[in-house]
Coordinates of C-alpha atoms in Angstrom, one line a residue:
M1019 CA 0.4 0.4 0.2
R1020 CA 2.0 3.7 -1.0
A1021 CA -0.4 5.0 1.7
R1022 CA 1.7 8.4 1.3
E1023 CA 0.7 8.4 -2.6
E1024 CA -2.7 8.1 -1.5
L1025 CA -2.8 10.8 1.2
E1026 CA -1.7 13.5 -1.8
E1027 CA -4.6 12.3 -4.1
R1028 CA -6.6 11.8 -1.1
C1029 CA -6.2 16.0 0.3
A1030 CA -5.4 17.3 -3.9
R1031 CA -8.8 15.4 -4.0
E1032 CA -10.1 17.7 -1.4
R1033 CA -8.3 20.3 -1.8
A1034 CA -10.2 20.5 -5.8
R1035 CA -13.3 20.0 -4.8
R1036 CA -13.5 23.2 -2.7
L1037 CA -11.3 25.4 -4.8
G1038 CA -14.0 23.6 -7.3
G1039 CA -13.5 24.2 -11.6
L1040 CA -10.1 23.4 -12.0
T1041 CA -8.7 22.5 -15.0
P1042 CA -6.2 19.4 -16.3
P1043 CA -3.3 21.2 -16.0
A1044 CA -4.3 22.8 -13.0
F1045 CA -5.4 19.5 -11.2
E1046 CA -2.3 18.5 -11.7
E1047 CA -0.3 21.3 -10.5
L1048 CA -2.2 21.8 -7.7
R1049 CA -1.1 17.9 -7.5
R1050 CA 2.3 19.0 -7.0
D1051 CA 2.0 21.5 -4.9
V1052 CA 0.1 18.7 -2.6
H1053 CA 3.2 16.6 -2.8
E1054 CA 5.5 19.3 -1.6
N1055 CA 4.0 21.2 0.8
L1056 CA 1.5 17.7 2.0
S1057 CA 1.3 18.8 6.3
S1058 CA -0.6 22.5 4.8
F1059 CA -2.6 20.3 3.5
I1060 CA -3.8 18.2 5.7
V1061 CA -7.3 20.5 7.5
T1062 CA -9.2 17.6 7.9
D1063 CA -9.8 14.8 10.4
D1064 CA -9.7 12.1 6.8
Q1065 CA -7.5 13.2 6.5
R1066 CA -5.5 13.2 10.0
A1067 CA -6.4 9.7 10.5
F1068 CA -5.1 8.2 6.7
Q1069 CA -2.2 10.3 8.4
I1070 CA -1.2 7.9 11.3
L1071 CA -1.7 5.2 9.3
A1072 CA 0.6 6.1 6.0
S1073 CA 3.1 6.8 9.7
A1074 CA 3.1 3.6 11.0
L1075 CA 2.9 1.1 7.9
E1076 CA 6.1 3.3 7.4
R1077 CA 8.0 1.8 10.7
Y1078 CA 6.5 -0.8 9.9
Y1079 CA 7.8 -1.7 7.2
A1080 CA 11.4 -0.5 7.9
S1081 CA 10.7 -2.6 10.8
V1082 CA 10.4 -5.8 9.2
K1083 CA 13.2 -4.9 6.4
D1084 CA 15.4 -5.9 9.6
D1085 CA 14.3 -9.3 10.1
D1086 CA 16.9 -10.8 8.3
M1087 CA 19.5 -9.4 11.1
R1088 CA 18.1 -10.2 14.0
S1089 CA 18.0 -13.4 16.7
D1090 CA 14.8 -15.4 16.5
D1091 CA 14.5 -14.2 20.6
E1092 CA 14.4 -10.6 18.8
F1093 CA 12.2 -11.2 16.3
M1094 CA 9.5 -12.4 18.2
Q1095 CA 10.2 -9.7 19.7
E1096 CA 10.4 -7.0 16.9
R1097 CA 7.8 -8.9 15.2
T1098 CA 4.9 -8.1 18.9
R1099 CA 6.1 -4.6 19.6
R1100 CA 5.4 -4.0 16.1
L1101 CA 1.7 -5.4 15.4
S1102 CA 1.2 -4.1 18.6
A1103 CA 2.0 0.1 17.7
L1104 CA 0.3 -1.1 14.5
I1105 CA -2.5 -2.0 16.2
A1106 CA -2.7 1.5 18.2
A1107 CA -1.9 3.8 15.3
C1108 CA -5.3 1.8 13.9
R1109 CA -7.1 2.6 17.0
E1110 CA -5.7 6.2 16.7
A1111 CA -6.3 6.8 12.9
E1112 CA -10.6 5.4 13.7
S1113 CA -10.7 7.2 17.0
L1114 CA -10.4 10.6 14.3
D1115 CA -12.8 9.5 12.0
P1116 CA -14.4 6.0 12.4
S1117 CA -15.1 4.9 8.5
C1118 CA -11.6 4.6 8.6
L1119 CA -11.5 1.2 7.1
D1120 CA -8.8 0.9 6.5
A1121 CA -7.7 1.6 9.4
A1122 CA -9.9 -1.4 10.9
L1123 CA -9.4 -4.1 8.7
M1124 CA -4.8 -4.0 9.2
E1125 CA -6.0 -3.4 13.2
E1126 CA -7.4 -7.1 11.7
Q1127 CA -4.6 -8.4 10.5
A1128 CA -2.3 -6.5 13.6
K1129 CA -4.0 -9.1 15.9
D1130 CA -2.3 -12.2 14.0
L1131 CA -5.2 -14.1 14.4
D1132 CA -5.6 -17.0 13.8
P1133 CA -7.0 -18.1 9.8
L1134 CA -10.2 -18.4 10.5
S1135 CA -10.9 -16.2 13.3
L1136 CA -9.7 -13.6 10.5
L1137 CA -11.6 -14.5 8.0
G1138 CA -15.1 -14.3 10.5
A1139 CA -13.0 -10.8 11.2
L1140 CA -12.9 -9.7 7.9
M1141 CA -16.8 -11.0 7.1
R1142 CA -18.1 -9.3 9.4
L1143 CA -16.8 -6.5 8.4
E1144 CA -17.5 -7.0 4.8
D1145 CA -21.3 -7.1 6.5
A1146 CA -21.4 -3.8 7.5
E1147 CA -19.4 -2.0 5.0
S1148 CA -22.6 -3.4 2.6
R1149 CA -24.8 -2.4 5.0
E1150 CA -23.6 0.9 5.4
R1151 CA -22.4 1.8 1.8
G1152 CA -24.1 -0.4 -0.3
P1153 CA -22.8 -3.5 -1.8
L1154 CA -19.2 -3.7 -3.9
A1155 CA -21.2 -3.8 -6.8
D1156 CA -22.3 -0.9 -7.3
L1157 CA -19.2 0.8 -6.8
L1158 CA -18.9 1.4 -9.9
D1159 CA -22.6 4.1 -9.5
H1160 CA -19.6 6.3 -8.2
V1161 CA -16.6 6.7 -10.7
P1162 CA -17.1 8.9 -13.4
T1163 CA -16.5 7.4 -16.6
E1164 CA -14.2 8.9 -19.1
N1165 CA -14.1 9.4 -22.7
G1166 CA -15.2 6.2 -23.3
A1167 CA -12.2 4.3 -21.0
V1168 CA -13.3 1.0 -19.1
Q1169 CA -14.9 1.9 -15.4
D1170 CA -12.4 0.3 -12.5
A1171 CA -13.1 1.7 -8.7
W1172 CA -9.2 1.6 -8.9
S1173 CA -9.4 5.4 -10.3
D1174 CA -10.9 6.7 -7.1
V1175 CA -8.6 7.0 -4.6
Y1176 CA -11.6 6.4 -2.1
L1177 CA -12.8 3.3 -3.5
R1178 CA -9.2 1.9 -2.8
P1179 CA -9.9 1.1 1.0
R1180 CA -13.2 -1.7 0.1
L1181 CA -11.1 -3.5 -2.6
R1182 CA -8.2 -4.3 -0.2
L1183 CA -10.7 -5.6 2.3
R1184 CA -12.0 -7.6 -0.4
A1185 CA -9.0 -9.0 -1.4
A1186 CA -7.7 -9.4 2.1
T1187 CA -11.3 -11.4 2.5
V1188 CA -9.8 -13.1 -0.9
R1189 CA -6.7 -14.5 1.5
S1190 CA -8.1 -15.5 3.7
C1191 CA -10.9 -17.9 1.7
V1192 CA -8.0 -19.8 0.1
D1193 CA -5.9 -20.0 3.3
T1194 CA -8.8 -22.1 5.2
A1195 CA -10.1 -23.6 2.3
H1196 CA -13.0 -22.1 0.8
Y1197 CA -12.0 -21.9 -2.3
R1198 CA -15.3 -21.7 -3.6
M1199 CA -16.0 -18.9 -2.1
A1200 CA -12.8 -17.6 -2.7
L1201 CA -13.9 -17.5 -6.5
H1202 CA -17.1 -16.2 -5.8
L1203 CA -16.0 -12.8 -3.7
G1204 CA -13.3 -12.7 -6.1
E1205 CA -15.0 -12.4 -10.0
E1206 CA -17.9 -10.0 -8.3
A1207 CA -14.3 -7.8 -6.9
L1208 CA -12.6 -8.1 -10.6
Q1209 CA -16.1 -6.9 -12.5
V1210 CA -16.0 -3.3 -10.5
S1211 CA -12.1 -3.9 -10.8
P1212 CA -10.3 -6.0 -13.3
A1213 CA -7.0 -3.5 -13.2
D1214 CA -7.3 -5.8 -10.3
P1215 CA -3.7 -4.3 -8.7
L1216 CA -4.4 -6.0 -5.5
G1217 CA -3.8 -9.5 -7.6
I1218 CA -6.7 -10.9 -6.7
R1219 CA -6.4 -13.0 -9.2
N1220 CA -3.6 -14.6 -8.1
S1221 CA -6.0 -16.1 -5.7
L1222 CA -8.4 -16.9 -7.3
A1223 CA -5.6 -19.6 -9.5
L1224 CA -4.9 -21.6 -6.9
A1225 CA -8.4 -21.3 -5.6
A1226 CA -9.2 -23.4 -9.2
A1227 CA -6.6 -24.8 -9.5
R1228 CA -7.4 -26.8 -5.6
L1229 CA -11.0 -27.1 -7.5
E1230 CA -8.8 -28.7 -10.5
D1231 CA -11.6 -26.3 -12.8
E1232 CA -9.1 -26.4 -15.9
D1233 CA -11.6 -23.8 -17.6
K1234 CA -11.9 -21.1 -14.9
F1235 CA -7.5 -21.1 -14.9
Q1236 CA -7.6 -20.6 -18.1
E1237 CA -10.6 -18.6 -18.9
L1238 CA -8.5 -16.3 -15.4
E1239 CA -5.2 -16.5 -17.1
G1240 CA -6.7 -15.1 -20.3
Q1241 CA -7.6 -12.2 -18.5
V1242 CA -4.7 -11.1 -18.1
Q1243 CA -3.2 -12.4 -21.4
H1244 CA -1.2 -15.0 -20.1
H1245 CA 1.2 -12.8 -18.3
G1246 CA 2.4 -15.6 -15.7
N1247 CA 4.0 -14.9 -11.9
S1248 CA 5.3 -17.4 -10.2
W1249 CA 0.8 -17.6 -9.3
W1250 CA 0.0 -18.9 -12.0
H1251 CA 3.3 -21.3 -12.7
L1252 CA 2.3 -22.8 -9.8
G1253 CA -0.9 -23.2 -9.6
R1254 CA -0.1 -24.7 -13.0
V1255 CA 1.0 -27.0 -12.0
L1256 CA -0.6 -28.0 -9.3
L1257 CA -4.2 -28.5 -11.4
L1258 CA -2.5 -30.3 -13.9
F1259 CA -1.1 -32.9 -11.1
K1260 CA -4.6 -33.0 -9.6
L1261 CA -6.1 -33.4 -12.7
G1262 CA -3.3 -36.5 -13.5
R1263 CA -1.9 -35.0 -16.1
M1264 CA 1.5 -36.2 -15.3
P1265 CA 3.4 -35.3 -18.5
A1266 CA 1.9 -31.9 -18.6
A1267 CA 2.3 -31.5 -15.1
K1268 CA 6.3 -32.1 -15.3
R1269 CA 7.3 -29.4 -18.2
A1270 CA 4.6 -27.2 -16.2
L1271 CA 6.8 -27.7 -13.3
R1272 CA 9.9 -27.8 -16.0
G1273 CA 8.4 -24.0 -16.6
Y1274 CA 8.6 -23.4 -13.0
D1275 CA 12.1 -24.2 -12.0
T1276 CA 13.0 -22.1 -15.7
L1277 CA 11.2 -18.6 -15.6
V1278 CA 10.2 -18.7 -10.5
R1279 CA 13.6 -16.9 -9.7
G1280 CA 14.5 -20.3 -6.9
G1281 CA 11.1 -21.4 -8.0
A1282 CA 12.4 -25.0 -6.8
Y1283 CA 13.8 -24.2 -2.9
A1284 CA 10.8 -21.9 -2.2
L1285 CA 8.9 -24.7 -2.7
L1286 CA 10.8 -27.6 -1.5
K1287 CA 11.9 -25.1 1.6
P1288 CA 9.0 -23.1 2.4
V1289 CA 9.9 -20.2 4.5
Y1290 CA 7.5 -18.5 7.1
V1291 CA 6.9 -15.2 5.5
E1292 CA 5.3 -12.4 7.8
I1293 CA 1.8 -11.4 7.3
C1294 CA 0.5 -8.7 4.5
I1295 CA -0.4 -6.1 5.7
P1296 CA -2.9 -4.5 4.5
D1297 CA -2.0 -6.5 0.8
R1298 CA 0.9 -8.0 -0.9
P1299 CA 4.5 -6.1 -1.1
S1300 CA 5.7 -4.8 -4.6
Y1301 CA 7.9 -7.3 -6.0
A1302 CA 9.2 -8.8 -8.9
P1303 CA 7.2 -11.6 -10.8
M1304 CA 9.1 -14.2 -11.0
S1305 CA 11.6 -13.1 -8.2
F1306 CA 12.3 -15.4 -4.6
E1307 CA 11.0 -12.5 -3.0
E1308 CA 7.6 -13.4 -5.1
A1309 CA 8.1 -17.0 -5.4
M1310 CA 8.2 -16.9 -1.2
L1311 CA 5.4 -15.3 -0.8
A1312 CA 3.5 -16.9 -3.8
V1313 CA 4.4 -21.1 -2.0
H1314 CA 3.0 -19.6 1.0
E1315 CA -0.1 -18.3 -0.4
A1316 CA -0.3 -21.8 -1.7
D1317 CA 0.1 -23.9 1.8
P1318 CA -2.6 -25.0 2.6
I1319 CA -3.6 -27.1 -1.1
V1320 CA 0.4 -28.6 -1.4
A1321 CA -0.6 -29.6 1.9
D1322 CA -3.6 -30.9 0.7
T1323 CA -2.0 -32.3 -2.0
P1324 CA 0.1 -35.2 0.7
D1325 CA 2.1 -36.6 -2.8
F1326 CA 2.2 -33.3 -4.5
I1327 CA 5.8 -32.5 -3.0
S1328 CA 7.4 -36.4 -3.4
W1329 CA 6.3 -36.4 -6.7
C1330 CA 8.5 -32.2 -7.2
E1331 CA 11.1 -34.2 -5.3
S1332 CA 11.0 -37.4 -6.9
Q1333 CA 12.9 -35.2 -10.3
S1334 CA 16.0 -35.6 -9.2
W1335 CA 16.4 -32.3 -11.9
F1336 CA 14.2 -29.8 -9.9
V1337 CA 16.3 -30.8 -5.9
E1338 CA 19.2 -30.4 -7.9
S1339 CA 17.9 -26.8 -8.8
A1340 CA 17.3 -25.9 -5.4
K1341 CA 20.3 -27.2 -4.5
R1342 CA 22.0 -25.1 -6.6
F1343 CA 20.5 -22.0 -5.7
C1344 CA 20.6 -22.6 -2.2
D1345 CA 24.1 -22.6 -2.6
E1346 CA 24.2 -20.1 -5.4
E1347 CA 22.3 -18.1 -2.7
G1348 CA 23.8 -19.0 1.3
L1349 CA 21.4 -20.3 1.8
D1350 CA 20.5 -23.3 4.8
W1351 CA 19.3 -26.5 2.5
S1352 CA 18.7 -28.5 6.9
M1353 CA 16.4 -26.0 8.3

């Protein structure tokens, strides 16, 4: 989440609303002024609340970056501290703006609940938003049409919290094996935000693979014009394996190994991945960081497919690739 950028956009839009009748060039000049002098444009409680969240997230992300340098005990202590600090910031933001959905979402995520409890908490937020502001499908009613272009709710900065909530809910559905619910909720979100900047389709690819729904997997893949990432390559391997099409599954595994940097190691030696608050970090497609996150999200499916890892391990070339990456990067194979 690029909180500062969104705060700048909110402040620029609010000032433009008060001034009224700004031309596009004038609005761009206003944006530059807001970027250079943000604090002077923060004048409403909802902006102050969002500023609290933006600052809290900057501190949170900075802390996470240093985790590799900490011992296990130091990591747990720092993790408890930063999650507590984030919860406190969320509650401070909510005291200024009780309708701040991002604060409510991040507070639930920072509580580090078990997967089912988190899904329940997110569904309660979903229900409350639907009662208060209408169903997600109505978001486009608030997005003005520009030059006949396809509408996308993400273009309105004030609608993004609702989409972030839905993306988190879909990820939680996959995490708790509610795959059909994930598909239903995810496809509803894609109807109002087809650009999918939050990567909801990544979650749906895993859900379709688990359900052995090849038609749905291909439909979703076609929507992104077959541009792959770690979720899609891993999902394809899982789908073909579960369908029992082993020659195709082996080819897909080779593709995953070739295209996803460190993908073999990430799959055979999965590591702990921190909570995504409020959404996924931005990693380069097919990078090792992305592979670790995709494997982490696919873990419930992998665990529910008991022969899958043993089959991967039976491919000597795949194990050799994983070990080679491990040696090149100075990682630990014995963990």
